[in-house]
Short mmCIF file of C-alpha atoms in Angstrom, two decimals:
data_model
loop_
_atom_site.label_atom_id
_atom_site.label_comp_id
_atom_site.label_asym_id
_atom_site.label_seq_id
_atom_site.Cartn_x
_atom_site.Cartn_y
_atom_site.Cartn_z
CA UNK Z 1 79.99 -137.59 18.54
CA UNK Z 2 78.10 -134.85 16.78
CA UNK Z 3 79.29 -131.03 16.55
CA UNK Z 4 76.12 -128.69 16.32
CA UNK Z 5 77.45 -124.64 15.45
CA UNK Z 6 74.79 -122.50 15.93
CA UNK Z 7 75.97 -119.30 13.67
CA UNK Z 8 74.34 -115.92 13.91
CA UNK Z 9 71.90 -114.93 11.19
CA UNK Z 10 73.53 -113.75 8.05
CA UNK Z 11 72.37 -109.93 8.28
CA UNK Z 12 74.40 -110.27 11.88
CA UNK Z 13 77.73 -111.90 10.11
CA UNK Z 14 77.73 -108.81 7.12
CA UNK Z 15 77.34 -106.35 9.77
CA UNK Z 16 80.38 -108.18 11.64
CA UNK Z 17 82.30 -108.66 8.70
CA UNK Z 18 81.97 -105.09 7.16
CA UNK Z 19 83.08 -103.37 10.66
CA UNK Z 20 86.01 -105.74 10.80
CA UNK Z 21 86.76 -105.65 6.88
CA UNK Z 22 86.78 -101.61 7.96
CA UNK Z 23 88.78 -102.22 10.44
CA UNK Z 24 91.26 -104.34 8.82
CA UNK Z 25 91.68 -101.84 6.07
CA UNK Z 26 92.16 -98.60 8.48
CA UNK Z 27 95.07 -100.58 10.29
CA UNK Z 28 98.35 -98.86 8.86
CA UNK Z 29 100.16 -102.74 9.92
CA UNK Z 30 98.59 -103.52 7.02
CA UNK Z 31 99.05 -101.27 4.43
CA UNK Z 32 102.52 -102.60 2.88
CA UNK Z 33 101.87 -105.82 4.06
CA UNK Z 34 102.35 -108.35 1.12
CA UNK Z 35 100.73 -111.57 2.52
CA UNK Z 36 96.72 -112.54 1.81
CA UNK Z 37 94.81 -111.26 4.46
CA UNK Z 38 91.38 -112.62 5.26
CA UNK Z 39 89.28 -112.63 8.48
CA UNK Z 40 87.35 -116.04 9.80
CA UNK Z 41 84.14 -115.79 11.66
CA UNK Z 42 85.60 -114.55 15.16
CA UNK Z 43 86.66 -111.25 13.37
CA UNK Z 44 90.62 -113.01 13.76
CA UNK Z 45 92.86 -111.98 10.63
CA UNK Z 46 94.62 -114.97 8.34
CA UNK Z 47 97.52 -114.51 6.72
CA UNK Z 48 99.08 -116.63 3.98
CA UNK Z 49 102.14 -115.80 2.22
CA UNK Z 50 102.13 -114.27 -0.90
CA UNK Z 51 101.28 -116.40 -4.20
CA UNK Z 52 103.70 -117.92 -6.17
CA UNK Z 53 104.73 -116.59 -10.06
CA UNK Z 54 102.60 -119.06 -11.89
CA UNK Z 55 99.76 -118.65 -9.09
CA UNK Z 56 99.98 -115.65 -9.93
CA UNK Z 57 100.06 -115.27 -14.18
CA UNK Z 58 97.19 -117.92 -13.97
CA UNK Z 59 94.66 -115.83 -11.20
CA UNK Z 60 95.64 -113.05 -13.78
CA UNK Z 61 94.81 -114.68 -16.93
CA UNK Z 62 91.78 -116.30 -16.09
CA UNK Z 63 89.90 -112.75 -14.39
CA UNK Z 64 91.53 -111.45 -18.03
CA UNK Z 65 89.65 -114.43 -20.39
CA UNK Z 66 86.25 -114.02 -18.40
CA UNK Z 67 85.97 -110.53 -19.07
CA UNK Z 68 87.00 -111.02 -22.38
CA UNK Z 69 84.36 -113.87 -22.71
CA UNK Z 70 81.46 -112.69 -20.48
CA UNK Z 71 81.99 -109.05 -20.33
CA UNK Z 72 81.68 -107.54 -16.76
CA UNK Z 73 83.80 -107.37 -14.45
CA UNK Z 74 86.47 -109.25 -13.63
CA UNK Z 75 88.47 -109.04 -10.14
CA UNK Z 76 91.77 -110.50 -8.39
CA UNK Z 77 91.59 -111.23 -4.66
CA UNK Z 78 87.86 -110.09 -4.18
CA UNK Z 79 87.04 -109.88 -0.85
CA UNK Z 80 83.63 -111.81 0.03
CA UNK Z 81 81.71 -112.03 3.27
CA UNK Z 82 80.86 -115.44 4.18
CA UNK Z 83 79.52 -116.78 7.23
CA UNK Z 84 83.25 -117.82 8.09
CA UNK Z 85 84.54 -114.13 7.97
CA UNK Z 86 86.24 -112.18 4.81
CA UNK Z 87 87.21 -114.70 2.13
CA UNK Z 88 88.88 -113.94 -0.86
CA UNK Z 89 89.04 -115.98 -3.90
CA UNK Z 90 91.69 -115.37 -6.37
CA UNK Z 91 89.79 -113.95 -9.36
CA UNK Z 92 86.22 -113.41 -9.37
CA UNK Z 93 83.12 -112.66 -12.32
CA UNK Z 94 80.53 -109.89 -11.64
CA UNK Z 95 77.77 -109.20 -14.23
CA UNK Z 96 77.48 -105.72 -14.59
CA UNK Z 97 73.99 -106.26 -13.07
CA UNK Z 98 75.35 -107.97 -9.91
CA UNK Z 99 78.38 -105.56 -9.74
CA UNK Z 100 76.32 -102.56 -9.58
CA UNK Z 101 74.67 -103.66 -6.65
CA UNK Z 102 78.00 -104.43 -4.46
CA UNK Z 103 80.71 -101.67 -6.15
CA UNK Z 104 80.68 -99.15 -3.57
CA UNK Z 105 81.27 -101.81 -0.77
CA UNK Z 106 84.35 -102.69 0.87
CA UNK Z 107 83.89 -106.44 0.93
CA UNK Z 108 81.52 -108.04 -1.79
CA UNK Z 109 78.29 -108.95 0.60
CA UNK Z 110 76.91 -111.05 -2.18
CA UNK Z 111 79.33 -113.66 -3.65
CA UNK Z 112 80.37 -113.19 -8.03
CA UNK Z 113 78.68 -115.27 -9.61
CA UNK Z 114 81.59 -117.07 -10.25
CA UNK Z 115 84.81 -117.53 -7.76
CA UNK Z 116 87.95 -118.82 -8.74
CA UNK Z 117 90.58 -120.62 -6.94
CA UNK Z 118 94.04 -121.35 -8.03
CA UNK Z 119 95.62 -124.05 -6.35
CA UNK Z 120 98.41 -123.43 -3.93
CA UNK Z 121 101.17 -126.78 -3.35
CA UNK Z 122 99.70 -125.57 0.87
CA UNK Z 123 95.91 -125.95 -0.59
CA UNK Z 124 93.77 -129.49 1.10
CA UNK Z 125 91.24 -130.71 -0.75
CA UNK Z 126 89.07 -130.57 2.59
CA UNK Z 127 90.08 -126.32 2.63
CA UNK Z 128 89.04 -125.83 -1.27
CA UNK Z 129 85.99 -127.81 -0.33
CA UNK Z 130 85.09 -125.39 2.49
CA UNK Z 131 85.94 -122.48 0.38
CA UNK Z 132 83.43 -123.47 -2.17
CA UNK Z 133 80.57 -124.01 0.45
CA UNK Z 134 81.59 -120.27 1.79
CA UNK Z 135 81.08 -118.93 -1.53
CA UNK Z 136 77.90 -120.68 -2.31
CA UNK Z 137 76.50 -119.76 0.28
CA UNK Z 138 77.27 -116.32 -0.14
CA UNK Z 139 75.46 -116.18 -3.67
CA UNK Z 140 78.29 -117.78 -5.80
CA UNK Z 141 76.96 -119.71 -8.98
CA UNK Z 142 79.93 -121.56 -9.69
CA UNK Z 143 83.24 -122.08 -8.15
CA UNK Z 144 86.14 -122.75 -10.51
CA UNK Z 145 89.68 -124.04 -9.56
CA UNK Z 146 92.58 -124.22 -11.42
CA UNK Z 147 94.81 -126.95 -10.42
CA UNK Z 148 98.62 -126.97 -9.69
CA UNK Z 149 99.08 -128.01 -13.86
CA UNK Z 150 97.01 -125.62 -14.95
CA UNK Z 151 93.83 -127.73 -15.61
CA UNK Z 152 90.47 -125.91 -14.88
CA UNK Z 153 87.85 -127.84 -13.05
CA UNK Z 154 83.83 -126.57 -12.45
CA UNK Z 155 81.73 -126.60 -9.90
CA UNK Z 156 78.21 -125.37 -9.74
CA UNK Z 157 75.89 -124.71 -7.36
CA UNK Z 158 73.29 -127.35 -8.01
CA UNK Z 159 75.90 -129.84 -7.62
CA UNK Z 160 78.72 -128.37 -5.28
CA UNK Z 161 81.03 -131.32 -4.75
CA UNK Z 162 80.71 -132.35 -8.19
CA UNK Z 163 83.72 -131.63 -10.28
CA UNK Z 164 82.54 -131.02 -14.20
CA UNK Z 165 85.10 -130.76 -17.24
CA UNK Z 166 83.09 -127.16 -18.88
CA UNK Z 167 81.71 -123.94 -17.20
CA UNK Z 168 77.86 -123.95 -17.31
CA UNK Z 169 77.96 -120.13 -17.42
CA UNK Z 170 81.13 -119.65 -19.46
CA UNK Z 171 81.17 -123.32 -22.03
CA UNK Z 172 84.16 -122.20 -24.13
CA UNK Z 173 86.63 -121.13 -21.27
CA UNK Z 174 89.68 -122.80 -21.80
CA UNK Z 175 89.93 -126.45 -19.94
CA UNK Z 176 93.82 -125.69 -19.22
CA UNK Z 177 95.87 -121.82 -17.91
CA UNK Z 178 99.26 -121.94 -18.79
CA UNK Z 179 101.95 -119.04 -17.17
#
């Protein structure tokens, strides 16, 4: 059996996705609301509960060392528009160059260039696989994930299944984040 998805075109899905990003962000249930919201591609909110401590500390340290080694901008939780709704990866790396061109909008319509996911115990391998493809297709150079230990693995976009042990963008970022 073979599953075809015909998806709209991507000017269509930004559109979508910044009304219902808009949306999302007017709504006063969601103001206090601790949990991770993100949207899929129906415009339907996701919720996960809120990170752990060391989930935390290491989405933290690592938007810290890439703006300490890069220079830019560095964010937590950046919301991105994919073509699977509002995603939002837990610390992200602008260029000043590609920053200018997306600060003033309330989700990120082109990707960072890098996108950084730190591993939840809930996390698949299948759902940090489709993350990766969301963000790569939305501009991302690499995707980065930092694993349950600590250990930093790279992808980039040339290769995007391919796990390498070094950053092609950022060589001397540290292979392991402690908390």
């Amino acid at each position: 059996m073979q599953l075809i998805i015909n998806l709209p075109n991507r000017e269509e899905v930004l559109a979508s996705n910044r009304q219902r990003w808009a949306e999302v962000l007017a709504d006063p249930r969601w103001r206090d609301c601790r949990d991770r919201i993100e949207t899929n591609a129906f415009g339907n909110i996701l919720m996960s509960p809120p990170p752990a401590t060391a989930h935390c500390r290491r989405s933290f340290r690592i938007g810290m060392l890439l703006e300490q080694q890069l220079g830019g901008k560095a964010l937590g939780e950046c919301p991105i528009s994919t073509i699977d709704g509002v995603r939002a990866c837990d610390a992200a790396w602008y260029s000043d160059e590609r920053y200018a061109r997306v600060r003033d909008q309330l989700v990120y319509e082109i990707a960072p260039e890098i996108c950084v996911e730190v591993v939840s115990p809930s996390n698949t391998s299948a759902e940090l696989e489709y993350k990766r493809a969301l963000y790569f297709e939305a501009g991302a150079i690499e995707c980065w994930q930092c694993d349950l230990d600590g250990k930093m693995s790279y992808y980039h976009s040339s290769a995007p299944n391919t796990a390498q042990s070094q950053s092609t963008h950022c060589p001397d970022f540290p292979s392991e984040i402690s908390y």
